[in-house]
């Protein structure tokens, strides 16, 4: 079957995504590095100006309060995170402020965020900015100008394909959207909507806060420790609980991927049950072992995929399970995301 145009653009050429659901917190002050280092799950002290890292903010009990990107600058640190988590993040940061020389301010109203994603994203951006950007390492960032409009460009994939975030003055975001689309059209650039972005991020195994994880989740349940946690930095808020859970083999449930049979994708909260008949780990009878958080039909794999939480006994990739969609039983296999990789290419047919 032909792939949707928006999806094909990101996987083969380039797509432009409106990331207005994300916001920005600006952190300044002489003590900001130590302050953030002691609160966030990542090592901030070794983060050089012009570099970035994925990180998380957790409670003392290791409950996930926000997942975010931290960008280090000469005189500030910038936190990019879902807009609806900014109030919680700011209240948490301010709760731990005592005498430190640190200020934290929301800058969502003054900053717009777009994402340029796909194999041709670098060449499109290079043409727009007249500057070589394709070789920036992951989460490196630099200031550029496009038609005299200043913006922070961050090398960051949010789809599984290579790409960039463009953090621009909010009043120029609409202009930048139209300008980049027009400039990149000859290279196959297309606008990409939320539905296609959701498919792309699911194929890449990227969980979304509010859909696949929230404040009820311990960080090790989400899989974020693989890319958002430093295991050598020492103490931070929630570190003791996270270290203990990881030392004993993670929490009692874990976010896993599911590759499903048939053509119908499961829905959120659909139960995951064991295969039964003695085929479940330990020869157990059929039982509820988890729940779907999000799902879609994958154009790359030509079958439905999903993410969901399962019990500890079902962490092994290759385990057969069943998803119950109303009265329909959907056979599925548990996998470790991502489902596809940036180097994968699609066909036109």
Coordinates of C-alpha atoms in Angstrom, one line a residue:
X1 CA 0.0 0.0 0.0
X2 CA 1.3 3.6 -0.7
X3 CA 2.6 5.4 2.3
X4 CA 1.0 8.7 3.3
X5 CA 2.7 11.6 1.8
X6 CA 3.6 13.2 5.2
X7 CA 5.1 10.0 6.5
X8 CA 7.1 9.3 3.4
X9 CA 8.4 12.9 3.4
X10 CA 10.0 12.4 6.9
X11 CA 11.3 8.9 6.2
X12 CA 12.7 9.7 2.7
X13 CA 13.1 13.5 2.4
X14 CA 12.0 16.1 5.0
X15 CA 9.0 17.2 7.0
X16 CA 8.2 20.2 9.1
X17 CA 6.4 19.8 12.4
X18 CA 4.7 22.4 14.6
X19 CA 5.9 21.8 18.2
X20 CA 3.8 24.5 19.9
X21 CA 2.8 21.9 22.5
X22 CA 6.3 22.3 23.9
X23 CA 7.5 25.2 26.1
X24 CA 10.7 26.7 27.3
X25 CA 12.1 27.4 30.8
X26 CA 15.1 29.7 31.1
X27 CA 17.5 29.1 34.0
X28 CA 20.1 31.8 34.9
X29 CA 22.4 32.7 37.7
X30 CA 25.9 31.8 38.9
X31 CA 24.7 28.6 40.8
X32 CA 22.5 27.3 38.0
X33 CA 24.8 24.4 37.0
X34 CA 25.2 22.9 40.5
X35 CA 21.5 23.6 41.2
X36 CA 20.3 21.7 38.0
X37 CA 22.9 19.0 38.5
X38 CA 21.5 18.2 42.0
X39 CA 17.9 18.1 40.7
X40 CA 17.9 16.5 37.3
X41 CA 18.8 12.9 36.4
X42 CA 21.5 13.9 34.0
X43 CA 25.1 15.1 34.5
X44 CA 24.8 18.9 34.1
X45 CA 28.3 19.8 35.4
X46 CA 30.0 18.1 32.4
X47 CA 27.6 19.7 29.9
X48 CA 29.6 22.2 27.8
X49 CA 28.1 25.3 26.3
X50 CA 26.6 24.5 23.0
X51 CA 25.7 20.9 24.0
X52 CA 22.5 19.3 25.3
X53 CA 21.2 16.2 26.9
X54 CA 17.9 14.5 27.5
X55 CA 17.0 14.5 31.2
X56 CA 14.2 14.0 33.6
X57 CA 12.8 15.7 36.7
X58 CA 11.5 13.3 39.3
X59 CA 10.1 13.4 42.8
X60 CA 12.1 12.0 45.9
X61 CA 10.1 8.8 45.3
X62 CA 11.4 8.7 41.7
X63 CA 8.0 9.5 40.2
X64 CA 8.3 11.1 36.8
X65 CA 7.4 14.8 36.9
X66 CA 8.7 15.8 33.5
X67 CA 10.9 14.6 30.7
X68 CA 12.9 17.4 29.0
X69 CA 15.9 18.5 26.9
X70 CA 18.6 20.6 28.7
X71 CA 20.6 23.0 26.5
X72 CA 23.7 24.6 28.0
X73 CA 24.6 28.1 26.9
X74 CA 27.3 30.5 28.0
X75 CA 25.1 32.4 30.5
X76 CA 21.9 30.3 30.7
X77 CA 20.5 26.8 30.6
X78 CA 17.3 26.2 28.6
X79 CA 14.8 23.4 29.4
X80 CA 12.5 22.2 26.6
X81 CA 9.5 20.2 27.8
X82 CA 5.8 19.6 27.3
X83 CA 4.0 22.9 27.8
X84 CA 1.4 21.4 30.2
X85 CA 4.3 20.2 32.5
X86 CA 5.9 23.7 32.9
X87 CA 4.0 24.8 36.0
X88 CA 4.9 21.5 37.8
X89 CA 8.5 21.8 36.7
X90 CA 8.7 25.5 37.8
X91 CA 7.1 24.8 41.2
X92 CA 9.5 21.9 41.7
X93 CA 12.6 23.9 40.8
X94 CA 11.4 26.8 43.1
X95 CA 10.7 24.4 45.9
X96 CA 14.4 23.5 46.1
X97 CA 15.7 27.1 45.7
X98 CA 17.0 28.3 49.1
X99 CA 19.9 30.8 48.9
X100 CA 21.3 29.8 45.4
X101 CA 21.9 32.5 42.8
X102 CA 19.4 31.0 40.4
X103 CA 16.3 32.3 38.5
X104 CA 13.8 30.2 36.6
X105 CA 11.4 31.8 34.2
X106 CA 8.9 30.4 31.6
X107 CA 9.7 31.7 28.1
X108 CA 7.0 29.9 26.2
X109 CA 5.2 33.1 25.2
X110 CA 8.4 34.4 23.6
X111 CA 9.7 31.3 22.0
X112 CA 8.2 29.2 19.2
X113 CA 9.5 25.7 18.4
X114 CA 9.4 23.9 15.0
X115 CA 11.0 20.6 14.1
X116 CA 12.6 19.9 10.7
X117 CA 13.0 16.1 10.4
X118 CA 14.2 13.7 7.7
X119 CA 17.3 12.7 5.7
X120 CA 17.2 16.0 3.8
X121 CA 16.6 18.2 6.9
X122 CA 20.3 19.2 7.1
X123 CA 20.5 20.3 3.5
X124 CA 17.2 22.2 3.7
X125 CA 18.4 24.0 6.8
X126 CA 21.8 24.6 5.4
X127 CA 20.3 26.3 2.3
X128 CA 18.0 28.4 4.6
X129 CA 20.7 29.5 6.9
X130 CA 23.7 29.5 4.5
X131 CA 25.7 27.6 7.2
X132 CA 26.9 24.0 7.5
X133 CA 24.7 22.3 10.1
X134 CA 24.3 18.7 9.0
X135 CA 27.3 17.5 11.0
X136 CA 26.1 18.8 14.4
X137 CA 26.3 15.9 17.0
X138 CA 23.1 14.9 18.8
X139 CA 21.6 17.7 20.9
X140 CA 24.4 20.1 20.0
X141 CA 22.9 23.6 19.3
X142 CA 24.0 26.9 17.9
X143 CA 22.5 30.3 17.0
X144 CA 21.8 30.9 13.4
X145 CA 19.9 33.5 11.4
X146 CA 17.4 33.0 8.5
X147 CA 16.6 36.2 6.7
X148 CA 17.8 38.1 9.8
X149 CA 15.6 36.1 12.2
X150 CA 17.7 34.7 15.0
X151 CA 17.0 31.2 16.2
X152 CA 18.6 28.4 18.2
X153 CA 19.1 25.2 16.1
X154 CA 19.2 21.9 18.0
X155 CA 20.3 18.6 16.4
X156 CA 17.5 16.4 17.7
X157 CA 15.4 13.6 16.3
X158 CA 11.8 13.4 17.5
X159 CA 10.7 10.9 14.8
X160 CA 13.5 8.4 14.5
X161 CA 14.8 10.2 11.4
X162 CA 17.6 12.7 11.6
X163 CA 16.5 16.3 12.2
X164 CA 16.6 19.6 14.1
X165 CA 14.5 21.7 16.5
X166 CA 14.2 25.4 15.5
X167 CA 13.7 27.6 18.6
X168 CA 12.7 31.0 17.2
X169 CA 11.1 34.2 18.5
X170 CA 7.4 33.4 18.8
X171 CA 6.3 36.4 16.7
X172 CA 8.3 35.0 13.8
X173 CA 7.4 31.4 14.1
X174 CA 4.5 31.6 11.5
X175 CA 6.8 33.4 9.0
X176 CA 9.6 30.8 9.5
X177 CA 7.1 28.0 8.9
X178 CA 6.0 29.4 5.6
X179 CA 9.5 30.4 4.6
X180 CA 11.2 27.1 5.3
X181 CA 8.3 25.2 3.6
X182 CA 8.7 27.3 0.4
X183 CA 12.5 27.0 0.4
X184 CA 12.5 23.3 1.0
X185 CA 9.7 22.2 -1.3
X186 CA 12.1 21.4 -4.2
X187 CA 13.8 18.9 -1.8
X188 CA 10.5 17.2 -1.0
X189 CA 9.8 19.1 2.3
X190 CA 6.2 18.7 3.4
X191 CA 4.2 19.9 6.5
X192 CA 3.6 17.1 9.0
X193 CA 0.5 16.9 11.2
X194 CA 0.1 15.4 14.7
X195 CA -1.4 12.1 13.5
X196 CA 1.7 11.4 11.3
X197 CA 4.1 12.6 14.0
X198 CA 2.4 10.2 16.4
X199 CA 3.1 7.3 13.9
X200 CA 6.7 8.3 13.4
X201 CA 7.5 8.6 17.1
X202 CA 5.8 5.3 17.9
X203 CA 7.9 3.6 15.3
X204 CA 11.0 5.2 16.9
X205 CA 9.8 4.0 20.4
X206 CA 9.6 7.5 21.8
X207 CA 7.1 7.7 24.7
X208 CA 5.0 10.9 25.1
X209 CA 4.3 12.4 28.5
X210 CA 0.6 12.3 29.3
X211 CA 0.0 9.3 26.9
X212 CA 2.7 6.7 27.7
X213 CA 3.8 8.0 31.1
X214 CA 2.8 10.5 33.8
X215 CA 3.3 11.2 37.5
X216 CA 2.1 7.8 38.5
X217 CA 5.1 6.2 36.8
X218 CA 8.5 5.5 38.4
X219 CA 11.2 6.6 36.0
X220 CA 12.7 3.1 35.5
X221 CA 9.2 1.9 34.3
X222 CA 9.4 4.2 31.3
X223 CA 12.7 3.1 29.8
X224 CA 14.0 6.7 30.0
X225 CA 17.0 5.6 32.1
X226 CA 18.7 4.4 28.9
X227 CA 19.1 8.0 27.6
X228 CA 18.0 10.5 30.3
X229 CA 19.9 9.2 33.4
X230 CA 23.5 9.5 34.4
X231 CA 24.6 6.5 36.4
X232 CA 27.9 8.1 37.5
X233 CA 27.0 11.6 38.6
X234 CA 26.2 10.8 42.2
X235 CA 23.3 12.1 44.2
X236 CA 20.2 13.9 42.9
X237 CA 16.6 14.0 43.9
X238 CA 15.2 10.5 43.4
X239 CA 18.6 8.9 42.8
X240 CA 18.5 6.4 45.6
X241 CA 15.2 4.9 44.5
X242 CA 16.2 4.8 40.9
X243 CA 19.5 3.1 41.7
X244 CA 17.8 0.6 43.9
X245 CA 15.2 -0.3 41.3
X246 CA 17.8 -0.7 38.5
X247 CA 20.1 -2.8 40.8
X248 CA 17.3 -5.3 41.3
X249 CA 16.4 -5.5 37.7
X250 CA 14.0 -2.5 37.2
X251 CA 10.5 -1.9 38.6
X252 CA 7.6 -4.3 38.8
X253 CA 6.3 -3.1 35.4
X254 CA 7.9 -1.8 32.3
X255 CA 7.0 0.0 29.1
X256 CA 7.5 -2.4 26.2
X257 CA 6.7 -2.4 22.5
X258 CA 4.2 -4.8 20.8
X259 CA 4.2 -5.9 17.2
X260 CA 0.6 -7.0 16.5
X261 CA -0.9 -9.3 13.9
X262 CA -3.7 -8.3 11.5
X263 CA -4.6 -4.8 10.4
X264 CA -6.4 -3.4 13.5
X265 CA -4.4 -1.3 16.0
X266 CA -5.2 -1.7 19.7
X267 CA -6.6 1.3 21.7
X268 CA -5.3 3.0 24.8
X269 CA -6.1 1.0 28.0
X270 CA -6.8 -2.2 26.1
X271 CA -5.7 -5.1 28.3
X272 CA -2.6 -7.2 27.5
X273 CA -3.1 -10.8 28.5
X274 CA -0.7 -13.8 28.6
X275 CA -0.8 -16.2 25.7
X276 CA -2.2 -18.9 28.1
X277 CA -2.4 -22.6 27.6
X278 CA 0.8 -23.0 29.6
X279 CA 2.8 -20.8 27.1
X280 CA 3.1 -17.9 29.4
X281 CA 6.4 -17.6 31.4
X282 CA 6.3 -20.2 34.1
X283 CA 3.5 -22.1 32.4
X284 CA 0.8 -19.8 33.9
X285 CA -2.8 -19.8 32.7
X286 CA -4.1 -16.8 30.9
X287 CA -3.9 -13.6 33.0
X288 CA -3.9 -9.9 32.6
X289 CA -0.3 -8.8 32.4
X290 CA -0.5 -5.2 31.3
X291 CA -2.2 -2.4 29.4
X292 CA -1.7 -0.5 26.1
X293 CA -0.8 3.1 26.3
X294 CA -0.7 4.0 22.5
X295 CA -0.8 2.3 19.2
X296 CA -0.9 2.9 15.4
X297 CA -0.6 1.1 12.1
X298 CA 3.1 1.2 11.1
X299 CA 3.7 1.9 7.4
X300 CA 7.3 0.7 7.7
X301 CA 6.4 -2.7 9.2
X302 CA 3.0 -2.9 7.4
X303 CA 1.3 -4.0 10.6
X304 CA 0.0 -2.5 13.9
X305 CA 2.4 -1.6 16.7
X306 CA 1.9 -0.4 20.2
X307 CA 3.5 0.5 23.5
X308 CA 2.2 -0.6 26.9
X309 CA 3.2 -1.6 30.4
X310 CA 3.7 -5.3 31.3
X311 CA 4.6 -7.2 34.4
X312 CA 8.2 -8.1 35.2
X313 CA 7.8 -11.7 34.1
X314 CA 7.1 -10.5 30.6
X315 CA 10.1 -8.3 29.9
X316 CA 11.7 -10.7 27.5
X317 CA 11.6 -9.6 23.9
X318 CA 9.9 -12.3 21.8
X319 CA 7.3 -13.2 24.4
X320 CA 3.9 -13.9 22.9
X321 CA 0.9 -12.1 24.4
X322 CA -2.7 -11.2 23.3
X323 CA -4.3 -7.7 23.3
X324 CA -8.1 -7.7 23.9
X325 CA -9.8 -5.0 21.8
X326 CA -13.4 -5.2 22.9
X327 CA -14.2 -8.8 22.0
X328 CA -11.4 -9.1 19.5
X329 CA -8.2 -11.0 20.5
X330 CA -5.1 -9.6 18.7
X331 CA -2.0 -11.8 18.9
X332 CA 1.1 -9.8 19.5
X333 CA 4.8 -10.2 20.3
X334 CA 6.7 -8.1 22.9
X335 CA 9.8 -6.2 21.6
X336 CA 12.2 -3.6 22.9
X337 CA 11.6 -0.3 21.0
X338 CA 12.5 1.2 18.6
X339 CA 10.5 -0.7 16.0
X340 CA 12.4 0.9 13.1
X341 CA 15.7 2.8 12.8
X342 CA 16.6 6.1 11.1
X343 CA 18.6 4.3 8.4
X344 CA 15.6 2.4 7.3
X345 CA 14.0 3.5 4.0
X346 CA 10.5 3.0 2.6
X347 CA 9.4 2.1 -0.9
X348 CA 6.9 4.1 -2.9
X349 CA 4.7 1.0 -3.2

